[in-house]
Structure formats: structure tokens, C-alpha cells
CSV table of C-alpha atoms in Angstrom, one decimal:
chain,number,residue,atom,x,y,z
V,1,MET,CA,5.2,34.1,-17.8
V,2,ALA,CA,7.0,32.3,-20.7
V,3,MET,CA,7.8,34.3,-23.9
V,4,THR,CA,5.4,33.7,-26.8
V,5,LEU,CA,5.8,34.5,-30.5
V,6,SER,CA,3.4,37.5,-30.2
V,7,GLY,CA,5.3,38.7,-27.2
V,8,LEU,CA,8.6,38.5,-29.0
V,9,LEU,CA,7.3,40.3,-32.1
V,10,SER,CA,5.8,43.0,-30.0
V,11,SER,CA,9.0,43.8,-28.2
V,12,PRO,CA,9.7,47.5,-28.9
V,13,THR,CA,13.5,47.1,-28.8
V,14,LEU,CA,13.8,44.5,-31.5
V,15,ASN,CA,11.8,46.1,-34.4
V,16,LEU,CA,10.9,42.7,-35.8
V,17,ARG,CA,8.6,42.8,-38.9
V,18,PRO,CA,5.9,40.1,-39.3
V,19,LEU,CA,5.6,38.8,-42.8
V,20,THR,CA,3.4,35.6,-43.0
V,21,GLY,CA,1.3,33.4,-40.8
V,22,VAL,CA,1.9,35.4,-37.6
V,23,ASP,CA,-1.7,36.4,-37.0
V,24,ASP,CA,-2.9,32.8,-37.5
V,25,ALA,CA,-0.2,31.1,-35.4
V,26,GLU,CA,-1.0,29.4,-32.1
V,27,ASP,CA,0.7,31.4,-29.3
V,28,HIS,CA,2.7,28.6,-27.7
V,29,PRO,CA,5.6,29.4,-25.4
V,30,LEU,CA,9.0,29.5,-27.1
V,31,SER,CA,11.6,27.1,-25.9
V,32,TRP,CA,14.6,28.9,-27.3
V,33,ALA,CA,16.1,30.7,-30.3
V,34,ALA,CA,18.4,28.7,-32.5
V,35,VAL,CA,20.8,30.4,-35.0
V,36,THR,CA,22.0,28.5,-38.0
V,37,GLU,CA,23.4,28.9,-41.5
V,38,LEU,CA,23.2,25.2,-42.4
V,39,ALA,CA,21.3,24.1,-45.4
V,40,ASP,CA,19.6,21.4,-43.2
V,41,PRO,CA,19.6,22.3,-39.5
V,42,THR,CA,17.1,19.5,-38.6
V,43,PRO,CA,19.6,17.3,-36.6
V,44,PHE,CA,20.4,20.2,-34.3
V,45,LEU,CA,16.8,21.2,-33.4
V,46,ALA,CA,14.5,19.9,-30.7
V,47,GLY,CA,11.2,21.6,-31.8
V,48,GLY,CA,9.5,24.6,-30.2
V,49,GLU,CA,12.4,27.0,-31.1
V,50,VAL,CA,12.4,30.2,-33.1
V,51,LEU,CA,14.9,29.5,-36.0
V,52,LEU,CA,17.1,32.5,-37.0
V,53,THR,CA,19.2,32.6,-40.2
V,54,THR,CA,20.7,35.2,-42.6
V,55,GLY,CA,20.4,32.7,-45.5
V,56,VAL,CA,24.1,32.6,-46.4
V,57,ARG,CA,23.8,29.2,-48.1
V,58,GLN,CA,20.4,30.0,-49.7
V,59,LYS,CA,21.4,31.2,-53.1
V,60,THR,CA,18.7,29.4,-55.2
V,61,VAL,CA,15.0,29.1,-55.0
V,62,ALA,CA,15.3,25.4,-54.4
V,63,SER,CA,17.7,25.9,-51.4
V,64,GLN,CA,15.4,28.6,-50.0
V,65,THR,CA,12.2,26.5,-50.2
V,66,GLY,CA,14.1,23.5,-48.9
V,67,PHE,CA,15.2,25.4,-45.9
V,68,VAL,CA,11.6,26.3,-45.0
V,69,ASP,CA,10.6,22.7,-45.4
V,70,HIS,CA,13.4,21.5,-43.1
V,71,ALA,CA,12.3,24.1,-40.5
V,72,VAL,CA,8.7,22.8,-40.6
V,73,HIS,CA,9.9,19.2,-40.3
V,74,ALA,CA,11.9,20.1,-37.2
V,75,GLY,CA,8.9,21.6,-35.5
V,76,VAL,CA,10.1,25.2,-35.1
V,77,VAL,CA,7.6,27.7,-34.0
V,78,ALA,CA,8.6,30.5,-36.4
V,79,LEU,CA,11.4,31.5,-38.8
V,80,GLY,CA,13.3,34.8,-38.3
V,81,TYR,CA,15.1,35.9,-41.5
V,82,GLY,CA,18.0,38.4,-41.0
V,83,THR,CA,18.4,41.0,-43.8
V,84,GLY,CA,21.2,43.4,-44.6
V,85,LEU,CA,24.0,40.9,-45.0
V,86,THR,CA,23.4,38.1,-47.6
V,87,HIS,CA,20.0,39.3,-48.6
V,88,THR,CA,18.7,42.9,-48.6
V,89,LYS,CA,15.2,41.6,-48.1
V,90,VAL,CA,13.6,38.3,-47.3
V,91,PRO,CA,13.6,36.2,-50.5
V,92,ALA,CA,10.2,35.9,-52.2
V,93,ALA,CA,10.6,32.1,-52.4
V,94,VAL,CA,11.0,31.9,-48.6
V,95,ILE,CA,7.9,34.1,-48.1
V,96,ARG,CA,5.9,32.1,-50.6
V,97,ARG,CA,6.8,28.7,-49.2
V,98,ALA,CA,6.3,29.8,-45.6
V,99,ALA,CA,2.8,31.0,-46.4
V,100,GLU,CA,2.1,27.6,-48.2
V,101,VAL,CA,3.1,25.5,-45.2
V,102,GLY,CA,1.7,27.8,-42.5
V,103,LEU,CA,5.1,28.7,-40.9
V,104,PRO,CA,5.1,32.1,-39.2
V,105,LEU,CA,7.9,34.2,-40.8
V,106,PHE,CA,9.3,37.6,-39.7
V,107,GLU,CA,12.1,39.8,-40.8
V,108,VAL,CA,15.0,40.7,-38.5
V,109,PRO,CA,16.5,44.0,-39.6
V,110,TYR,CA,20.2,44.5,-39.8
V,111,GLU,CA,20.3,46.7,-36.8
V,112,THR,CA,18.9,44.0,-34.6
V,113,PRO,CA,21.5,41.3,-33.7
V,114,PHE,CA,20.3,37.8,-33.2
V,115,VAL,CA,21.9,37.8,-29.8
V,116,ALA,CA,19.3,40.5,-28.7
V,117,ILE,CA,16.5,38.0,-29.5
V,118,THR,CA,18.2,35.1,-27.6
V,119,ARG,CA,18.9,37.4,-24.7
V,120,ILE,CA,15.2,38.4,-24.4
V,121,LEU,CA,14.2,34.8,-24.6
V,122,ALA,CA,16.8,33.8,-22.0
V,123,GLU,CA,15.6,36.5,-19.6
V,124,ALA,CA,11.9,35.5,-20.1
V,125,LEU,CA,12.8,31.8,-19.5
V,126,ALA,CA,14.8,32.6,-16.4
V,127,ALA,CA,11.9,34.7,-15.0
V,128,GLU,CA,9.5,31.9,-15.8
V,129,ASN,CA,11.7,29.4,-14.0
V,130,VAL,CA,11.9,31.6,-10.9
V,131,ALA,CA,8.1,32.1,-10.9
V,132,ARG,CA,7.6,28.4,-11.4
V,133,MET,CA,9.9,27.6,-8.5
V,134,GLU,CA,8.1,30.2,-6.3
V,135,ARG,CA,4.8,28.6,-7.2
V,136,LEU,CA,6.1,25.2,-6.5
V,137,LEU,CA,7.6,26.3,-3.1
V,138,GLN,CA,4.3,27.9,-2.2
V,139,GLY,CA,2.5,24.6,-3.2
V,140,HIS,CA,4.9,22.6,-1.0
V,141,GLN,CA,4.3,24.9,1.9
V,142,ARG,CA,0.5,24.5,1.6
V,143,LEU,CA,0.9,20.7,1.5
V,144,ALA,CA,3.1,20.7,4.5
V,145,SER,CA,0.8,23.0,6.4
V,146,ALA,CA,-2.2,20.8,5.5
V,147,LEU,CA,-0.4,17.8,6.8
V,148,LEU,CA,0.8,19.4,10.0
V,149,GLY,CA,-2.5,21.1,10.7
V,150,GLY,CA,-4.9,18.2,10.0
V,151,GLY,CA,-3.1,15.1,8.9
V,152,LEU,CA,-3.3,12.8,5.8
V,153,HIS,CA,-6.7,13.7,4.5
V,154,PRO,CA,-6.3,17.5,4.5
V,155,LEU,CA,-3.0,16.9,2.7
V,156,LEU,CA,-4.6,14.9,0.0
V,157,ARG,CA,-7.5,17.3,-0.3
V,158,GLU,CA,-5.0,20.2,-0.7
V,159,LEU,CA,-3.1,18.2,-3.3
V,160,GLY,CA,-6.3,17.6,-5.3
V,161,ARG,CA,-7.1,21.3,-5.1
V,162,GLN,CA,-3.7,22.4,-6.4
V,163,LEU,CA,-3.8,19.8,-9.2
V,164,GLN,CA,-7.4,20.5,-9.9
V,165,ARG,CA,-8.3,16.9,-10.3
V,166,PRO,CA,-9.5,14.0,-8.1
V,167,VAL,CA,-6.9,12.3,-5.9
V,168,SER,CA,-7.2,8.8,-4.3
V,169,LEU,CA,-4.9,6.8,-2.0
V,170,THR,CA,-4.9,3.1,-1.3
V,171,GLN,CA,-3.0,1.0,1.2
V,172,TYR,CA,-3.1,-2.8,1.7
V,173,GLY,CA,-5.6,-2.8,-1.2
V,174,ALA,CA,-8.1,-0.7,0.7
V,175,ARG,CA,-9.1,2.8,-0.3
V,176,ILE,CA,-8.3,5.3,2.5
V,177,HIS,CA,-9.0,8.5,0.7
V,178,GLY,CA,-10.8,9.8,-2.4
V,179,PRO,CA,-13.0,8.2,-5.0
V,180,SER,CA,-12.5,4.7,-6.4
V,181,PRO,CA,-9.9,5.1,-9.2
V,182,ALA,CA,-11.2,3.9,-12.6
V,183,ALA,CA,-9.3,1.3,-14.6
V,184,ASP,CA,-8.6,3.8,-17.4
V,185,GLY,CA,-7.7,7.5,-17.3
V,186,TRP,CA,-6.0,7.4,-13.9
V,187,GLN,CA,-2.3,7.7,-13.1
V,188,SER,CA,-1.0,5.4,-10.4
V,189,ILE,CA,2.1,6.4,-8.4
V,190,PRO,CA,3.6,4.0,-5.9
V,191,VAL,CA,4.4,5.4,-2.4
V,192,SER,CA,7.3,3.8,-0.5
V,193,THR,CA,6.5,3.5,3.3
V,194,GLY,CA,9.0,0.8,4.2
V,195,LEU,CA,6.2,-1.7,4.5
V,196,GLN,CA,4.8,-4.3,2.1
V,197,ASP,CA,1.6,-2.4,1.9
V,198,ARG,CA,1.2,-1.7,-1.9
V,199,CYS,CA,0.5,2.0,-1.0
V,200,THR,CA,-0.5,3.8,-4.2
V,201,LEU,CA,-1.4,7.4,-5.0
V,202,PHE,CA,-4.0,7.7,-7.9
V,203,LEU,CA,-4.5,10.9,-9.9
V,204,GLU,CA,-7.2,11.3,-12.5
V,205,GLY,CA,-5.6,12.1,-15.9
V,206,GLN,CA,-2.0,11.6,-17.0
V,207,GLU,CA,-0.6,15.1,-16.7
V,208,ALA,CA,2.6,15.6,-14.7
V,209,GLY,CA,2.4,17.5,-11.4
V,210,GLY,CA,5.4,19.7,-12.0
V,211,GLY,CA,7.3,18.6,-8.9
V,212,LEU,CA,4.2,18.8,-6.6
V,213,ILE,CA,3.4,15.1,-6.8
V,214,GLU,CA,7.0,14.1,-5.9
V,215,TYR,CA,6.8,16.2,-2.7
V,216,ALA,CA,3.4,14.9,-1.9
V,217,GLN,CA,4.8,11.3,-2.2
V,218,SER,CA,7.5,12.1,0.3
V,219,LEU,CA,5.0,13.6,2.8
V,220,ILE,CA,2.6,10.7,2.5
V,221,SER,CA,5.5,8.3,2.9
V,222,VAL,CA,6.7,10.0,6.1
V,223,GLU,CA,3.1,10.3,7.5
V,224,LEU,CA,2.2,6.6,6.9
V,225,ALA,CA,5.6,5.3,8.2
V,226,GLY,CA,5.1,7.4,11.3
V,227,ARG,CA,1.6,6.1,11.8
V,228,ALA,CA,2.9,2.5,11.4
V,229,ARG,CA,5.6,3.1,14.1
V,230,LEU,CA,3.0,4.7,16.4
V,231,ARG,CA,0.5,1.9,15.8
V,232,GLU,CA,3.2,-0.8,16.6
V,233,SER,CA,4.1,1.0,19.8
V,234,HIS,CA,0.5,1.2,20.9
V,235,ARG,CA,-0.2,-2.4,20.1
V,236,THR,CA,2.8,-3.5,22.1
V,237,THR,CA,1.7,-1.6,25.1
V,238,SER,CA,-2.0,-2.7,24.8
V,239,GLY,CA,-0.8,-6.2,24.2
V,240,GLN,CA,1.0,-6.3,27.5
V,241,VAL,CA,-2.2,-5.2,29.3
V,242,LEU,CA,-4.3,-7.9,27.6
V,243,THR,CA,-1.6,-10.5,28.1
V,244,ASP,CA,-1.5,-9.8,31.8
V,245,LEU,CA,-5.3,-9.8,32.0
V,246,THR,CA,-5.7,-13.1,30.2
V,247,ARG,CA,-3.0,-14.8,32.2
V,248,GLY,CA,-4.6,-13.6,35.4
V,249,THR,CA,-1.5,-11.7,36.6
V,250,VAL,CA,-3.6,-8.5,37.1
V,251,GLU,CA,-7.1,-8.4,38.4
V,252,GLY,CA,-9.8,-6.2,40.0
V,253,GLN,CA,-9.2,-2.5,40.3
V,254,ASP,CA,-5.6,-2.7,38.9
V,255,ALA,CA,-6.9,-4.4,35.8
V,256,ALA,CA,-9.7,-1.8,35.4
V,257,LEU,CA,-7.2,1.1,35.6
V,258,ARG,CA,-4.9,-0.5,33.1
V,259,LEU,CA,-7.7,-1.1,30.7
V,260,GLN,CA,-8.8,2.5,31.0
V,261,ALA,CA,-5.3,3.6,30.2
V,262,ILE,CA,-5.4,2.0,26.8
V,263,GLY,CA,-8.9,3.2,26.0
V,264,ILE,CA,-11.1,0.3,27.1
V,265,ALA,CA,-14.1,0.9,29.3
V,266,PRO,CA,-13.6,-1.9,31.9
V,267,HIS,CA,-17.3,-2.3,32.9
V,268,ALA,CA,-18.8,-2.2,29.5
V,269,ALA,CA,-19.5,-5.3,27.4
V,270,HIS,CA,-16.9,-6.1,24.7
V,271,THR,CA,-16.0,-8.8,22.2
V,272,ILE,CA,-12.5,-9.9,21.4
V,273,LEU,CA,-11.6,-10.5,17.7
V,274,LEU,CA,-8.4,-12.3,16.9
V,275,VAL,CA,-6.4,-12.4,13.7
V,276,GLU,CA,-3.8,-15.1,13.2
V,277,ALA,CA,-1.7,-14.7,10.0
V,278,VAL,CA,0.5,-17.3,8.2
V,279,ARG,CA,4.2,-16.7,8.8
V,280,PRO,CA,6.1,-14.6,7.7
V,281,ARG,CA,3.2,-12.3,7.0
V,282,SER,CA,2.3,-12.4,10.7
V,283,ARG,CA,4.8,-9.7,11.3
V,284,ALA,CA,2.7,-7.3,9.2
V,285,LEU,CA,-0.1,-7.5,11.9
V,286,SER,CA,1.8,-5.2,14.3
V,287,THR,CA,1.7,-2.3,11.8
V,288,LEU,CA,-1.4,-3.2,9.8
V,289,PRO,CA,-4.0,-0.4,9.8
V,290,LEU,CA,-7.5,-1.5,10.9
V,291,PRO,CA,-10.1,-1.5,8.1
V,292,PRO,CA,-11.4,1.9,7.0
V,293,GLY,CA,-14.1,3.0,9.4
V,294,ARG,CA,-12.6,1.0,12.3
V,295,GLU,CA,-9.4,3.1,12.8
V,296,LYS,CA,-10.5,4.2,16.3
V,297,GLY,CA,-10.8,0.7,17.7
V,298,VAL,CA,-8.4,-0.5,20.4
V,299,SER,CA,-6.0,-3.1,19.0
V,300,ALA,CA,-3.1,-5.1,20.5
V,301,MET,CA,-0.5,-7.7,19.7
V,302,VAL,CA,-0.9,-10.8,21.9
V,303,GLU,CA,1.4,-13.8,21.1
V,304,ASP,CA,1.9,-12.8,17.4
V,305,ARG,CA,-1.9,-12.4,17.0
V,306,LEU,CA,-3.7,-9.2,16.4
V,307,ALA,CA,-6.4,-8.7,19.0
V,308,VAL,CA,-9.1,-6.0,18.4
V,309,VAL,CA,-11.6,-5.0,21.2
V,310,LEU,CA,-15.1,-4.6,19.6
V,311,GLU,CA,-18.4,-3.3,20.9
V,312,ALA,CA,-20.7,-6.0,22.2
V,313,GLY,CA,-22.5,-7.9,19.4
V,314,ASP,CA,-20.2,-6.7,16.7
V,315,GLY,CA,-18.1,-9.9,16.4
V,316,GLU,CA,-19.7,-11.6,13.4
V,317,ALA,CA,-19.9,-8.5,11.2
V,318,ALA,CA,-16.4,-7.5,12.2
V,319,ALA,CA,-15.0,-10.9,11.5
V,320,THR,CA,-16.5,-10.9,8.0
V,321,GLU,CA,-15.2,-7.4,7.4
V,322,PHE,CA,-11.7,-8.2,8.6
V,323,ALA,CA,-11.4,-11.4,6.6
V,324,ALA,CA,-12.3,-9.5,3.4
V,325,TYR,CA,-9.8,-6.7,4.3
V,326,LEU,CA,-7.0,-9.2,5.0
V,327,SER,CA,-7.7,-11.0,1.7
V,328,GLY,CA,-7.5,-7.7,-0.2
V,329,ALA,CA,-4.2,-6.9,1.7
V,330,GLY,CA,-2.7,-10.1,0.5
V,331,ILE,CA,-2.2,-11.4,4.1
V,332,PRO,CA,-3.3,-15.1,4.5
V,333,ALA,CA,-5.0,-15.2,7.9
V,334,ARG,CA,-7.7,-16.8,10.0
V,335,VAL,CA,-10.2,-14.6,12.0
V,336,SER,CA,-12.1,-15.6,15.1
V,337,TYR,CA,-14.1,-13.8,17.7
V,338,GLY,CA,-15.4,-14.5,21.2
V,339,GLY,CA,-18.7,-13.8,22.9
V,340,SER,CA,-19.8,-10.5,24.3
V,341,TYR,CA,-19.2,-10.1,28.1
V,342,ALA,CA,-19.2,-7.2,30.5
V,343,GLN,CA,-16.6,-6.4,33.3
V,344,VAL,CA,-12.9,-7.2,33.3
V,345,THR,CA,-13.3,-10.9,33.5
V,346,GLY,CA,-15.6,-10.8,30.5
V,347,LEU,CA,-12.7,-9.8,28.3
V,348,ARG,CA,-10.9,-12.9,29.5
V,349,TRP,CA,-13.8,-15.1,28.6
V,350,SER,CA,-14.2,-13.5,25.2
V,351,TYR,CA,-10.5,-13.9,24.5
V,352,PHE,CA,-10.5,-17.6,25.5
V,353,GLU,CA,-13.5,-18.3,23.3
V,354,ALA,CA,-11.7,-16.6,20.4
V,355,ILE,CA,-8.6,-18.7,20.9
V,356,GLU,CA,-10.8,-21.8,21.0
V,357,ALA,CA,-12.5,-20.8,17.8
V,358,LEU,CA,-9.2,-20.4,16.0
V,359,ARG,CA,-8.7,-24.1,16.4
V,360,HIS,CA,-11.5,-24.7,13.9
V,361,GLY,CA,-9.1,-23.7,11.2
V,362,ALA,CA,-11.5,-21.9,8.9
V,363,ARG,CA,-11.1,-18.4,7.3
V,364,ILE,CA,-13.8,-17.1,9.7
V,365,ASN,CA,-14.3,-18.9,13.0
V,366,HIS,CA,-17.4,-18.5,15.1
V,367,PRO,CA,-17.2,-19.0,18.9
V,368,SER,CA,-18.8,-21.9,20.7
V,369,ARG,CA,-19.2,-22.7,24.4
V,370,ILE,CA,-15.8,-22.5,26.1
V,371,SER,CA,-14.5,-25.8,27.5
V,372,LEU,CA,-12.1,-26.8,30.3
V,373,THR,CA,-9.8,-28.1,27.6
V,374,SER,CA,-9.6,-24.7,25.9
V,375,LEU,CA,-8.9,-23.0,29.2
V,376,LEU,CA,-6.1,-25.4,30.0
V,377,LEU,CA,-4.7,-24.9,26.5
V,378,ALA,CA,-4.8,-21.1,27.0
V,379,ALA,CA,-3.0,-21.3,30.4
V,380,HIS,CA,0.7,-20.5,30.2
V,381,ASP,CA,1.6,-22.0,33.6
V,382,VAL,CA,0.3,-25.5,32.6
V,383,PRO,CA,3.1,-27.6,31.0
V,384,LEU,CA,0.8,-29.1,28.3
V,385,GLN,CA,3.6,-29.2,25.7
V,386,ALA,CA,5.7,-31.3,28.0
V,387,LEU,CA,2.7,-33.6,28.6
V,388,ALA,CA,2.1,-34.0,24.9
V,389,ALA,CA,5.7,-34.9,24.2
V,390,GLU,CA,5.9,-37.4,27.1
V,391,ALA,CA,2.7,-39.2,26.1
V,392,LEU,CA,2.8,-39.0,22.3
V,393,GLU,CA,6.5,-39.0,21.2
V,394,PRO,CA,6.8,-42.8,21.8
V,395,LEU,CA,3.8,-43.3,19.5
V,396,THR,CA,5.0,-41.1,16.7
V,397,ASP,CA,8.5,-42.6,16.9
V,398,PHE,CA,7.0,-46.1,16.7
V,399,ASP,CA,4.8,-45.1,13.7
V,400,ALA,CA,7.9,-43.7,11.9
V,401,ALA,CA,10.0,-46.7,12.6
V,402,HIS,CA,7.4,-49.4,11.7
V,403,GLY,CA,4.9,-47.7,9.4
V,404,SER,CA,2.1,-48.3,11.8
V,405,ASP,CA,-0.9,-46.1,12.6
V,406,LEU,CA,-1.0,-45.9,16.4
V,407,MET,CA,-1.6,-42.1,16.4
V,408,LEU,CA,-4.4,-42.4,13.9
V,409,THR,CA,-6.0,-45.2,15.9
V,410,LEU,CA,-5.7,-43.2,19.1
V,411,ARG,CA,-7.3,-40.2,17.6
V,412,ARG,CA,-10.2,-42.1,16.1
V,413,PHE,CA,-10.7,-44.0,19.4
V,414,LEU,CA,-10.9,-40.7,21.4
V,415,GLU,CA,-13.1,-39.0,18.7
V,416,LEU,CA,-15.5,-41.9,18.6
V,417,ASN,CA,-16.1,-42.1,22.3
V,418,GLY,CA,-13.9,-45.1,23.0
V,419,SER,CA,-16.0,-47.6,20.9
V,420,VAL,CA,-13.7,-50.3,19.6
V,421,GLY,CA,-16.3,-51.5,17.1
V,422,THR,CA,-16.9,-48.0,15.6
V,423,VAL,CA,-13.2,-47.4,15.3
V,424,ALA,CA,-12.7,-50.8,13.6
V,425,GLU,CA,-15.5,-49.9,11.1
V,426,ALA,CA,-14.1,-46.4,10.5
V,427,LEU,CA,-10.5,-47.7,9.8
V,428,GLY,CA,-11.5,-50.9,8.0
V,429,LEU,CA,-9.9,-53.1,10.7
V,430,HIS,CA,-10.8,-56.1,12.7
V,431,ARG,CA,-11.8,-55.4,16.3
V,432,ASN,CA,-8.9,-57.5,17.6
V,433,THR,CA,-6.5,-55.4,15.6
V,434,VAL,CA,-7.9,-52.2,17.2
V,435,ARG,CA,-7.6,-53.8,20.7
V,436,TYR,CA,-4.0,-54.9,19.9
V,437,ARG,CA,-3.1,-51.3,18.9
V,438,LEU,CA,-4.7,-49.9,22.0
V,439,GLN,CA,-2.6,-52.2,24.1
V,440,GLN,CA,0.5,-51.0,22.2
V,441,ILE,CA,-0.5,-47.4,22.9
V,442,ALA,CA,-0.8,-48.2,26.6
V,443,ASP,CA,2.6,-50.0,26.7
V,444,LEU,CA,4.5,-47.3,24.8
V,445,SER,CA,2.9,-44.1,26.3
V,446,GLY,CA,2.2,-45.3,29.9
V,447,TYR,CA,-1.5,-44.2,29.5
V,448,ASP,CA,-4.3,-46.7,29.0
V,449,PRO,CA,-6.9,-45.4,26.5
V,450,SER,CA,-9.6,-47.6,28.2
V,451,ASN,CA,-9.0,-45.9,31.5
V,452,THR,CA,-11.0,-42.7,31.9
V,453,PRO,CA,-8.3,-40.6,33.7
V,454,ASP,CA,-5.6,-41.8,31.2
V,455,ARG,CA,-8.0,-41.1,28.4
V,456,VAL,CA,-8.3,-37.5,29.6
V,457,GLN,CA,-4.6,-37.2,29.7
V,458,LEU,CA,-4.3,-38.5,26.1
V,459,TRP,CA,-7.0,-36.1,24.9
V,460,LEU,CA,-5.3,-33.1,26.4
V,461,ALA,CA,-2.0,-34.3,24.9
V,462,LEU,CA,-3.5,-34.5,21.4
V,463,SER,CA,-5.2,-31.1,21.8
V,464,ALA,CA,-2.0,-29.5,22.9
V,465,ARG,CA,-0.1,-31.1,20.0
V,466,ASP,CA,-2.7,-29.7,17.5
V,467,VAL,CA,-2.4,-26.2,18.9
V,468,TYR,CA,1.4,-26.0,19.4
């Protein structure tokens, strides 16, 4: 325990004699003992010391009272006056002024050297530092044991217990432990995890943790970084399973066994939720924790999209929840979900519906009945990009060279069910102008929009161009 003024004065080996203000003084720990014979020692004091002097320069009442005032201004805890050299006893002016300003004053007899006082204080400070380090080491050990024995939440509970105040932790803007930190009266401490996750530790009050908080920061950082690496690894493995399933390269019992291996019951009904983030934030999806309360869900990375396997019927609620979570995390993204289907093939249907829904382009995209077009767009062995380039690049090149609107005309013609009159009205053109443009499209692309098979080809090409 740190040495206090009462403890110093009660030391039997020092024979110090209290004079004024000692009984009424607050028993704060002493930081050190400073010895001085300067008339004004203020520049050399930090506050919290016991100031020791023999009063060599204090020959007058003015110098004696001035020295006491300087000591008070410097914030010393007490004044020790050595007698037997310059003064046979403590000057009356010093005693009177110390009493007036409330400065504790004690006499240091001739037989007690000042070094004996500083030695006792040094020994007490050293013992206190050792005890503090032992307490800190014990605190570190308890934090590490809590983390190893139970994980992040036991660690944070142990930290709060040791600090005796509430502790909260947020990541990606979501609270993952503790109460909601108030705007005022809470200390915020950033935690570096190697991710752009705004991970922050909040402590109620502003007191320092004495080295405990810094150690907790490092433990939290290591734990969250480890979780992120493990999450990324699991999502890569699960993503390969879902990729093979959706592409049809694995079926039947083999597909069921692989789904079971990543924690998906193959015969139960499920819904697929997809998250598509704007680059470059799409890279965060591989390590992004699922929203609080959904940590146990199976998630995977499929073609730079985060896929989450949900229970049947949970799609709409989950999509709303994920959209809000992503917004709070600062990740611009679109969320979609498919219908609920049972069996292995049901996951494929739900995935295709979720992919189709993403094309709507909204923040939250609800599924609709899946179409042959969407199935073709989801198929990787169909060369739709090549088809789109072959059919549409001549049109886009012509538009760029001549300032024409062949692509716009084609899109409106297909959207409006091939009605020349309706297209002319929508674009503010004469019908003959529309017919002329359609002939140009046929000549340049090799596909006649008025011919049903060619119209299907052009529709697929436009759809593929929109997706890719």
C-alpha cells in the first residue's frame, strides 16, 4: 500500500513531530519527498510531494511566510521543517502561516536525516509498484483464462467485474456485448482487428484501467481477428458446396452428404438469402459477422456474394434485418432472398430465385416466380456473354459513332411487346422512324426483332448484358 502522511508521521524510526493541520489533512498517498533550500522551489515541484527544508534562506518573517505560500501553490501534501541546524525550532511565522493556509506541518529533529524519510517513501513506493504489478498480472491471467475457457463474452464480463463498471463492445456498428453505451459518460476505446469494422470497446466512466484495458484490447483484437479468419475459411468451404449444388455438378446422395458436412439438413425446407455489396466493400463479406442473434446460421461465399441459409419462411424478416445491419456497418449492398423449398433441389430453386430478385436493384429485393430466362442467366455453361456481345456490340458501336438510339429503341420494342405504335408513342417518334430503326437493328445484329426466335435471342442478350 502507498505511503500516506499519517503513515509517515507514525513511523517509529523517524520521530517526526506533527505541528499544524496534520489531523485535518486528507490522507492522500505521497508521491515523493523533495528536499530544497531555495526561497522559491515551485519550478522544481510536481505536486503531491512532502517538502523538506532546514530554512537556510529563511532569515526573515517575510521569507518564512513566503516559503509556505510557495509550497501551497506547488501543491505539496505537507511541509517537513528540519531543526538543529539553521533553526533550533520551527519558526513561529512558519507555524502561523501553515495553520492559516491549512498546510500540514511537522518538525524533523536533528537526529533524523532527510534521507531516512526519502528512503522510507522509496521503499513504500517500490512495494506498492510490486503489489500493483502482481494485481495487474493476476487480472491479466483471469482475463486470459476467461477467454480461453469461454470466449469473448466471458472475457468482457470478467473485464467489467475487475473494473467494477459496465463494459460494451460494438463491431460493424452493431452491439455484440453489454448495454447500449450512452452518448455521455462513456469512454470509447478503438480495438484494431485488421478489418475495417469500427470495433470499439466502451467503458462507463472516464477512469483509466491501470494497464488492464490495454491487455483486454489485445485479447479482443486477437479473438476477433481469429474469428474472422475462421469465418472466411468456413465460408470458402461452404461456398464450394453451394456452388457445386447450384451448377448441378453434384446431386442426390452426394449432395446430401456434402450439405450435412457444412451443417445444412438436406431434406428440410430452407430459404437462401443473398447479399451483394458494392466494390470494394464486397471483400468485407467474406469476414463479416452475421447480425447479432444469427451467428449460428450457415453462410457461404458464392461468386463474391454472401449466401445465408435460413429456415423456411424467414426470408422477408431476415432480409430486412440484414439490410439494416449492412447499413449500420457502412457497407452499401443489396439483399434478396428466394422462396422456401425442401430437399436438395429446393436449395437450388431458392438460390436461383434470389439471383433473379437481385436484378430488381432495390435495397431489399423480394422473390418472384422464377423464369427460364433467369435459369439461363444463372447457368455457367451457357455462353450468354458471348451471345450478348455478338448481337449487341454492333448496335452500341453504331450508337456511339452516329449518336443514334438503336439500343434504346430495341429495349423499348422488347419491353412493349413488339408494338411499333406503342414504341413510337413512348419515344415521341413517327412509326416509320421506329420501323427504320428496327431494320437497322436487324441489318447490324443479324437478328430481326419482328421474328419471334430472333426476338428471344435479343431479349436474352439484353438480359445478360444487364447482369454482367
